[in-house]
Short mmCIF file of C-alpha atoms in Angstrom, two decimals:
data_model
loop_
_atom_site.label_atom_id
_atom_site.label_comp_id
_atom_site.label_asym_id
_atom_site.label_seq_id
_atom_site.Cartn_x
_atom_site.Cartn_y
_atom_site.Cartn_z
CA MET A 1 -0.02 0.06 0.01
CA LYS A 2 2.92 2.31 0.76
CA ASN A 3 4.24 1.65 -2.72
CA VAL A 4 0.89 2.41 -4.35
CA LEU A 5 0.10 5.69 -2.67
CA PRO A 6 2.98 7.79 -4.34
CA ILE A 7 1.81 6.45 -7.61
CA VAL A 8 -1.77 7.39 -7.07
CA ILE A 9 -0.64 10.93 -5.94
CA CYS A 10 1.52 11.29 -9.04
CA LEU A 11 -1.37 10.30 -11.30
CA ILE A 12 -3.60 12.79 -9.69
CA LEU A 13 -0.96 15.51 -10.02
CA PHE A 14 -0.37 14.67 -13.62
CA SER A 15 -4.07 14.68 -14.39
CA CYS A 16 -4.48 18.15 -12.95
CA LYS A 17 -1.48 19.40 -14.85
CA GLU A 18 -2.93 17.98 -18.07
CA GLN A 19 -6.32 19.64 -17.41
CA LYS A 20 -4.49 22.90 -16.70
CA ASN A 21 -2.57 22.70 -19.98
CA THR A 22 -5.74 21.90 -21.78
CA ILE A 23 -7.46 25.03 -20.45
CA THR A 24 -4.52 27.10 -21.28
CA LYS A 25 -4.42 25.96 -24.87
CA GLU A 26 -8.09 26.70 -25.57
CA PRO A 27 -8.14 29.00 -28.59
CA GLU A 28 -8.11 32.73 -27.50
CA MET A 29 -10.39 33.55 -30.33
CA ALA A 30 -12.97 30.77 -30.22
CA GLN A 31 -16.44 31.97 -31.24
CA GLU A 32 -19.59 30.45 -29.77
CA VAL A 33 -21.02 27.67 -31.70
CA ASP A 34 -24.36 28.72 -33.43
CA SER A 35 -23.83 32.41 -32.72
CA PRO A 36 -23.17 34.93 -35.39
CA LYS A 37 -19.42 35.46 -36.27
CA LYS A 38 -17.89 38.66 -34.72
CA TRP A 39 -14.71 38.47 -36.67
CA LEU A 40 -13.26 36.51 -39.70
CA THR A 41 -10.35 34.15 -39.58
CA TYR A 42 -8.42 32.97 -42.67
CA GLU A 43 -5.99 30.15 -41.85
CA GLY A 44 -2.24 30.36 -42.83
CA ALA A 45 -0.21 27.88 -44.78
CA ASP A 46 0.86 26.07 -41.67
CA GLU A 47 0.96 26.41 -37.92
CA ASN A 48 4.04 28.61 -38.19
CA ALA A 49 2.38 31.15 -40.38
CA LYS A 50 2.76 34.71 -39.37
CA HIS A 51 -0.40 36.07 -37.74
CA ILE A 52 -1.85 39.48 -39.27
CA VAL A 53 -4.72 41.27 -37.38
CA LEU A 54 -6.61 43.67 -39.50
CA ILE A 55 -8.84 46.05 -37.76
CA SER A 56 -11.65 47.84 -39.66
CA GLY A 57 -14.00 50.54 -38.29
CA ASP A 58 -14.45 53.66 -40.46
CA GLU A 59 -17.54 55.55 -41.54
CA GLU A 60 -16.53 56.50 -45.01
CA TYR A 61 -13.94 54.51 -46.87
CA ARG A 62 -15.42 51.01 -46.47
CA SER A 63 -12.72 49.42 -44.42
CA GLU A 64 -15.24 46.61 -43.66
CA GLU A 65 -15.09 45.70 -47.36
CA ALA A 66 -11.40 46.34 -48.09
CA LEU A 67 -9.74 44.46 -45.12
CA PRO A 68 -11.48 41.09 -45.80
CA GLN A 69 -10.19 41.10 -49.35
CA LEU A 70 -6.78 42.11 -48.42
CA ALA A 71 -6.96 39.28 -45.85
CA LYS A 72 -7.96 36.70 -48.47
CA ILE A 73 -5.07 37.77 -50.70
CA LEU A 74 -2.57 37.45 -47.91
CA SER A 75 -3.89 34.12 -46.86
CA LYS A 76 -4.45 32.37 -50.12
CA HIS A 77 -1.59 33.76 -52.14
CA HIS A 78 1.09 34.21 -49.39
CA GLY A 79 0.21 31.71 -46.62
CA PHE A 80 -0.44 34.28 -43.79
CA LYS A 81 -3.01 33.81 -41.09
CA CYS A 82 -5.37 36.67 -40.93
CA THR A 83 -7.90 37.83 -38.40
CA VAL A 84 -10.27 40.66 -39.54
CA LEU A 85 -12.26 42.62 -36.83
CA PHE A 86 -15.20 44.86 -37.33
CA ALA A 87 -17.19 47.63 -35.66
CA GLN A 88 -20.48 46.37 -34.30
CA GLU A 89 -22.86 47.23 -31.48
CA GLU A 90 -22.58 45.18 -28.27
CA ASP A 91 -26.33 44.03 -28.48
CA LYS A 92 -26.19 43.24 -32.18
CA PRO A 93 -23.08 40.91 -32.54
CA GLY A 94 -22.13 39.83 -35.96
CA ILE A 95 -23.82 42.75 -37.73
CA VAL A 96 -21.54 45.59 -39.06
CA ASN A 97 -22.34 49.16 -37.92
CA ALA A 98 -19.40 51.29 -39.25
CA ASN A 99 -20.90 54.33 -37.60
CA TYR A 100 -20.72 52.74 -34.05
CA ASN A 101 -17.48 53.93 -32.71
CA LYS A 102 -17.45 52.27 -29.26
CA ASN A 103 -16.86 48.53 -30.01
CA ILE A 104 -14.62 46.36 -32.02
CA PRO A 105 -14.70 42.87 -30.38
CA GLY A 106 -11.78 40.44 -30.91
CA LEU A 107 -8.85 42.75 -30.24
CA GLU A 108 -7.40 40.11 -27.98
CA ALA A 109 -6.15 38.50 -31.14
CA LEU A 110 -3.39 41.04 -30.91
CA THR A 111 -1.85 38.96 -28.14
CA SER A 112 -0.66 36.41 -30.81
CA ALA A 113 -0.23 38.88 -33.73
CA ASP A 114 3.00 39.37 -35.72
CA MET A 115 1.56 42.42 -37.48
CA MET A 116 -1.26 44.88 -37.05
CA VAL A 117 -3.30 46.59 -39.80
CA VAL A 118 -5.32 49.56 -38.71
CA PHE A 119 -8.02 51.14 -40.80
CA THR A 120 -10.17 52.96 -38.28
CA ARG A 121 -11.56 56.50 -38.01
CA PHE A 122 -12.48 58.53 -34.89
CA ARG A 123 -12.88 55.41 -32.77
CA ALA A 124 -13.44 55.80 -28.89
CA LEU A 125 -13.01 52.13 -27.76
CA PRO A 126 -13.43 51.12 -24.16
CA ASP A 127 -10.29 50.82 -22.11
CA ASN A 128 -10.39 46.91 -21.98
CA GLN A 129 -10.14 47.02 -25.75
CA MET A 130 -7.72 49.82 -26.11
CA LYS A 131 -5.32 47.89 -23.81
CA TYR A 132 -4.74 45.40 -26.45
CA ILE A 133 -3.75 47.99 -29.03
CA ASP A 134 -1.56 49.69 -26.55
CA ASP A 135 0.19 46.54 -25.34
CA TYR A 136 0.76 45.55 -28.82
CA LEU A 137 2.38 48.86 -29.86
CA LYS A 138 4.52 48.95 -26.69
CA SER A 139 5.80 45.56 -27.77
CA GLY A 140 7.37 47.38 -30.86
CA LYS A 141 5.83 44.94 -33.39
CA PRO A 142 5.04 46.26 -36.89
CA VAL A 143 2.02 48.27 -37.69
CA MET A 144 0.46 49.33 -40.97
CA GLY A 145 -2.03 52.29 -40.98
CA LEU A 146 -4.43 52.88 -43.97
CA ARG A 147 -6.18 56.03 -45.02
CA THR A 148 -8.12 57.30 -41.95
CA ALA A 149 -5.77 55.60 -39.53
CA THR A 150 -3.93 58.86 -39.25
CA HIS A 151 -7.08 59.97 -37.39
CA GLY A 152 -8.08 56.59 -36.19
CA PHE A 153 -9.10 57.53 -32.66
CA ASN A 154 -11.14 60.42 -31.09
CA PHE A 155 -12.04 60.40 -27.48
CA PRO A 156 -14.41 63.16 -26.12
CA GLU A 157 -12.74 66.01 -24.31
CA ASP A 158 -14.40 64.94 -21.03
CA SER A 159 -13.42 61.39 -21.47
CA ASP A 160 -11.85 59.52 -18.41
CA SER A 161 -10.26 56.91 -20.64
CA GLN A 162 -6.71 55.95 -19.85
CA TYR A 163 -6.04 56.11 -23.66
CA ALA A 164 -7.62 59.53 -24.50
CA HIS A 165 -4.16 60.56 -25.72
CA TYR A 166 -4.72 58.36 -28.78
CA SER A 167 -7.09 61.01 -30.03
CA PHE A 168 -6.13 62.65 -33.32
CA ASN A 169 -6.30 66.10 -31.83
CA TYR A 170 -4.60 65.34 -28.46
CA LYS A 171 -2.89 68.47 -26.88
CA GLY A 172 -2.44 67.41 -23.42
CA ASP A 173 0.16 66.95 -20.73
CA LYS A 174 1.61 63.94 -22.44
CA THR A 175 3.33 66.15 -24.95
CA GLU A 176 5.05 63.24 -26.83
CA TRP A 177 1.49 62.34 -27.77
CA ASP A 178 0.65 65.61 -29.59
CA GLY A 179 -1.52 64.51 -32.59
CA GLY A 180 -2.31 61.28 -30.98
CA PHE A 181 -1.71 57.77 -32.38
CA GLY A 182 -1.58 59.13 -35.96
CA ARG A 183 1.30 61.43 -35.43
CA LEU A 184 3.36 59.51 -32.90
CA VAL A 185 2.97 56.03 -34.54
CA LEU A 186 2.28 56.65 -38.15
CA GLY A 187 3.90 60.10 -38.58
CA GLU A 188 0.79 62.34 -39.19
CA THR A 189 -2.69 63.11 -38.02
CA TRP A 190 -5.63 64.60 -39.84
CA ILE A 191 -4.65 67.67 -41.80
CA ASN A 192 -6.99 68.27 -44.80
CA HIS A 193 -8.00 67.15 -48.29
CA HIS A 194 -5.29 68.36 -50.49
CA GLY A 195 -7.17 67.68 -53.59
CA HIS A 196 -10.91 68.07 -54.47
CA HIS A 197 -12.68 65.28 -52.85
CA LYS A 198 -14.60 63.02 -55.22
CA HIS A 199 -13.34 65.09 -58.21
CA GLN A 200 -9.45 64.69 -58.10
CA SER A 201 -7.85 61.26 -57.82
CA THR A 202 -4.42 60.15 -56.63
CA LYS A 203 -1.82 58.99 -59.17
CA GLY A 204 1.10 57.32 -57.28
CA MET A 205 4.68 58.28 -58.32
CA VAL A 206 7.58 56.19 -56.93
CA ALA A 207 9.61 58.46 -54.67
CA ILE A 208 13.36 58.83 -55.05
CA GLY A 209 15.29 56.11 -53.18
CA ALA A 210 12.08 54.10 -52.33
CA ASN A 211 13.22 51.11 -54.72
CA THR A 212 15.98 50.37 -52.09
CA THR A 213 13.27 49.24 -49.54
CA GLY A 214 11.79 46.62 -51.83
CA ILE A 215 8.28 47.98 -51.22
CA THR A 216 7.83 49.22 -54.72
CA ASN A 217 8.94 45.86 -56.22
CA GLY A 218 6.61 45.31 -59.27
CA ILE A 219 5.43 49.06 -59.16
CA SER A 220 6.08 51.79 -61.55
CA ASP A 221 4.82 55.37 -61.68
CA GLY A 222 1.06 55.48 -62.15
CA ASP A 223 0.52 51.78 -60.87
CA VAL A 224 -0.78 52.93 -57.62
CA TRP A 225 -4.09 54.96 -58.02
CA GLY A 226 -6.90 55.85 -55.92
CA ALA A 227 -10.10 57.71 -56.38
CA SER A 228 -9.76 58.68 -52.79
CA ASP A 229 -7.96 62.08 -53.16
CA VAL A 230 -4.65 62.94 -51.77
CA TYR A 231 -4.47 63.80 -48.01
CA GLY A 232 -2.45 66.82 -46.90
CA VAL A 233 0.54 66.03 -44.63
CA THR A 234 2.93 68.29 -42.76
CA LEU A 235 6.16 68.46 -44.64
CA PRO A 236 8.84 67.37 -43.93
CA LEU A 237 7.37 64.26 -42.33
CA PRO A 238 8.90 63.65 -38.78
CA GLY A 239 12.07 61.73 -37.65
CA ASP A 240 13.30 59.00 -39.92
CA SER A 241 10.25 58.84 -42.18
CA GLN A 242 10.98 57.92 -45.83
CA PRO A 243 8.43 58.70 -48.53
CA ILE A 244 7.60 55.57 -50.73
CA ILE A 245 4.73 56.78 -52.96
CA LEU A 246 4.01 60.49 -53.74
CA GLY A 247 0.46 61.62 -54.71
CA GLN A 248 0.13 63.37 -57.96
CA VAL A 249 -3.36 65.06 -57.87
CA MET A 250 -5.18 64.42 -61.17
CA ASN A 251 -8.21 66.11 -62.51
CA ARG A 252 -11.35 64.09 -63.38
CA LYS A 253 -11.51 63.82 -67.22
CA GLY A 254 -15.20 62.40 -67.55
CA GLU A 255 -18.31 63.75 -66.00
CA TYR A 256 -19.03 63.54 -62.37
CA ASP A 257 -21.20 60.40 -61.76
CA GLU A 258 -22.64 59.97 -58.19
CA SER A 259 -23.65 56.40 -58.92
CA ASP A 260 -20.20 55.40 -60.13
CA VAL A 261 -17.70 53.57 -57.73
CA PHE A 262 -15.03 56.07 -58.76
CA TYR A 263 -17.39 59.13 -59.09
CA GLY A 264 -16.37 59.32 -62.84
CA MET A 265 -12.64 59.37 -62.16
CA ARG A 266 -10.35 56.75 -63.93
CA PRO A 267 -6.78 55.64 -63.69
CA THR A 268 -6.31 56.90 -67.21
CA ASP A 269 -7.24 60.42 -66.39
CA ASP A 270 -4.04 62.33 -67.61
CA GLU A 271 -4.54 66.01 -66.61
CA ILE A 272 -2.42 67.07 -63.70
CA ALA A 273 -4.26 69.28 -61.23
CA THR A 274 -2.65 72.63 -60.29
CA THR A 275 -5.33 73.87 -57.97
CA ASN A 276 -8.02 72.34 -55.69
CA LYS A 277 -11.78 73.27 -55.57
CA ASP A 278 -10.94 76.47 -53.62
CA GLY A 279 -8.50 77.65 -56.33
CA LYS A 280 -5.57 77.00 -53.92
CA SER A 281 -2.32 76.09 -55.57
CA LEU A 282 -1.38 72.40 -54.97
CA GLY A 283 2.23 73.51 -54.83
CA ASP A 284 5.43 72.33 -56.53
CA GLU A 285 6.04 69.52 -54.03
CA LEU A 286 4.00 66.31 -54.11
CA MET A 287 2.46 65.07 -50.81
CA PRO A 288 3.62 61.57 -49.67
CA VAL A 289 0.67 59.13 -49.71
CA THR A 290 2.79 56.16 -48.52
CA TRP A 291 5.76 56.34 -46.22
CA ILE A 292 7.66 54.30 -43.67
CA LYS A 293 9.21 55.22 -40.42
CA SER A 294 10.14 53.75 -36.84
CA TYR A 295 7.90 54.46 -33.85
CA GLN A 296 8.31 54.08 -30.17
CA LEU A 297 5.69 54.52 -27.45
CA PRO A 298 6.87 55.98 -24.17
CA GLY A 299 8.09 53.03 -22.14
CA GLY A 300 7.75 50.74 -25.15
CA GLU A 301 10.06 49.02 -27.65
CA LYS A 302 10.82 50.49 -30.97
CA GLY A 303 9.00 49.22 -34.01
CA LYS A 304 8.29 49.79 -37.67
CA ALA A 305 5.37 51.67 -39.15
CA PHE A 306 4.07 51.66 -42.67
CA ALA A 307 1.47 54.38 -43.45
CA SER A 308 -0.66 54.70 -46.69
CA THR A 309 -3.46 57.12 -47.21
CA VAL A 310 -4.46 55.25 -50.17
CA GLY A 311 -6.29 52.14 -49.46
CA ALA A 312 -10.12 52.74 -49.66
CA ALA A 313 -12.16 49.71 -50.62
CA ASN A 314 -12.48 50.87 -54.29
CA ASP A 315 -8.71 51.64 -54.27
CA LEU A 316 -8.33 47.95 -54.01
CA LEU A 317 -9.65 47.41 -57.31
CA ILE A 318 -6.42 48.59 -58.81
CA GLU A 319 -3.57 45.95 -58.94
CA GLY A 320 -0.75 48.33 -58.23
CA THR A 321 -2.44 49.62 -55.02
CA ARG A 322 -2.99 46.04 -53.83
CA ARG A 323 0.68 45.14 -54.57
CA LEU A 324 1.77 48.17 -52.63
CA LEU A 325 -0.08 46.98 -49.44
CA VAL A 326 1.03 43.34 -49.76
CA ASN A 327 4.66 44.50 -50.13
CA GLY A 328 4.19 46.71 -47.05
CA ILE A 329 3.16 43.64 -45.02
CA PHE A 330 6.36 41.80 -46.14
CA TRP A 331 8.51 44.76 -45.27
CA GLY A 332 6.84 45.09 -41.79
CA LEU A 333 7.46 41.45 -41.14
CA ASP A 334 11.13 41.64 -42.33
CA LEU A 335 10.40 39.08 -44.99
CA GLN A 336 11.85 38.85 -48.42
CA ILE A 337 9.61 41.04 -50.71
CA PRO A 338 8.49 39.27 -53.87
CA GLU A 339 9.72 40.80 -57.20
CA LYS A 340 6.13 40.81 -58.32
CA ALA A 341 3.79 39.59 -55.49
CA ASP A 342 0.58 37.77 -56.64
CA VAL A 343 -2.30 40.07 -55.75
CA THR A 344 -5.10 38.52 -57.73
CA ILE A 345 -8.42 39.23 -56.36
CA VAL A 346 -9.93 36.26 -54.33
CA GLY A 347 -13.39 35.41 -54.95
CA ASP A 348 -16.01 38.07 -55.95
CA TYR A 349 -15.08 41.61 -54.89
CA ASN A 350 -17.58 44.37 -55.69
CA PRO A 351 -16.75 47.25 -53.35
CA THR A 352 -19.11 50.10 -52.88
CA LYS A 353 -18.16 53.72 -53.27
CA PHE A 354 -16.74 55.77 -50.36
CA GLU A 355 -19.37 58.01 -48.74
CA PHE A 356 -20.74 58.73 -45.38
CA ARG A 357 -24.01 56.87 -44.41
CA LYS A 358 -26.81 58.03 -42.13
CA ALA A 359 -27.23 56.40 -38.81
CA GLU A 360 -30.37 54.35 -39.90
CA TYR A 361 -28.51 52.78 -42.73
CA TRP A 362 -26.59 50.17 -40.98
CA PRO A 363 -29.43 48.79 -38.64
CA ALA A 364 -31.68 48.73 -41.77
CA LYS A 365 -29.04 47.10 -43.99
CA GLN A 366 -28.18 44.24 -41.66
CA VAL A 367 -24.78 43.55 -43.24
CA SER A 368 -23.41 40.43 -41.43
CA ILE A 369 -19.84 39.88 -41.03
CA GLU A 370 -20.15 36.19 -42.45
CA SER A 371 -21.22 37.92 -45.72
CA PHE A 372 -17.65 39.01 -46.15
CA GLU A 373 -16.18 35.47 -45.86
#
């Protein structure tokens, strides 16, 4: 009996340990069976695949359409594991509401992420969600910010959030955070529309020296194009920022068409704009629309940032624009950038035009997250 007792005790302890390990290994992002999907997951080539978390949530440029397609391209053609997150009301899980700025479930995926892609606009997320973003950035891992990510967060002036300094217009005691997340991490916050919104497009010109980064592999002048106009930025960009693509403002050649996904603009438009809608000169120096830099949060590790103000859902109809973003992912992850990355559209992709939509639109439309699979 004395010999048996130690064996029994060992078996009990081993059983407890196994149970503990099983609990620990439960998927962090497991979704409830028979409940609507609150995020999408695209599996990687194998268990060692790099994990990219793509965060949508903007009212205008259809990030909820753009990021699932980008994730599909990254997963199918390049073997990355991708998790796509969406804005939705707490009591309407699984239904997109791009106008609802207080909830993006699934941000705990960042705890296992190798890269974060942010395409949000004026979000005021609760502290328990913001903490995942803050912890990720303090780890110094790479980040890609698209279009409105320069002004991705906006907390009310009377907010008691621990992360109010992420606001695009922050001017508080934490002086290193002036301009919020956009300026500190990406290199710029919201400035203005440099061109005439919905009437002047962006033709991408490869910046001098950009070819040394590999990000412009397979990209020539004019390959990157966006109907979303050029954003203004403060020149020169801060710190070690390096322009990759410069935005040549182009006049619309055809008629304005409210029903057209490009509002009547086309990549073939060949008239360079010299003034915007107010008659203001667009200047001799082109605004960067894509750049790279290093970032470092106070108390955090140093990391790499890729910023592009081109990237609306309809911009992704353009092969060169898709290639720019895919190359940016490889750059952020310190992987060899393909000479000409496969950026073929996966499945059906019919993005809608960029526009603001009234509050009643989303509850009435009932756009399910599963519809983007």
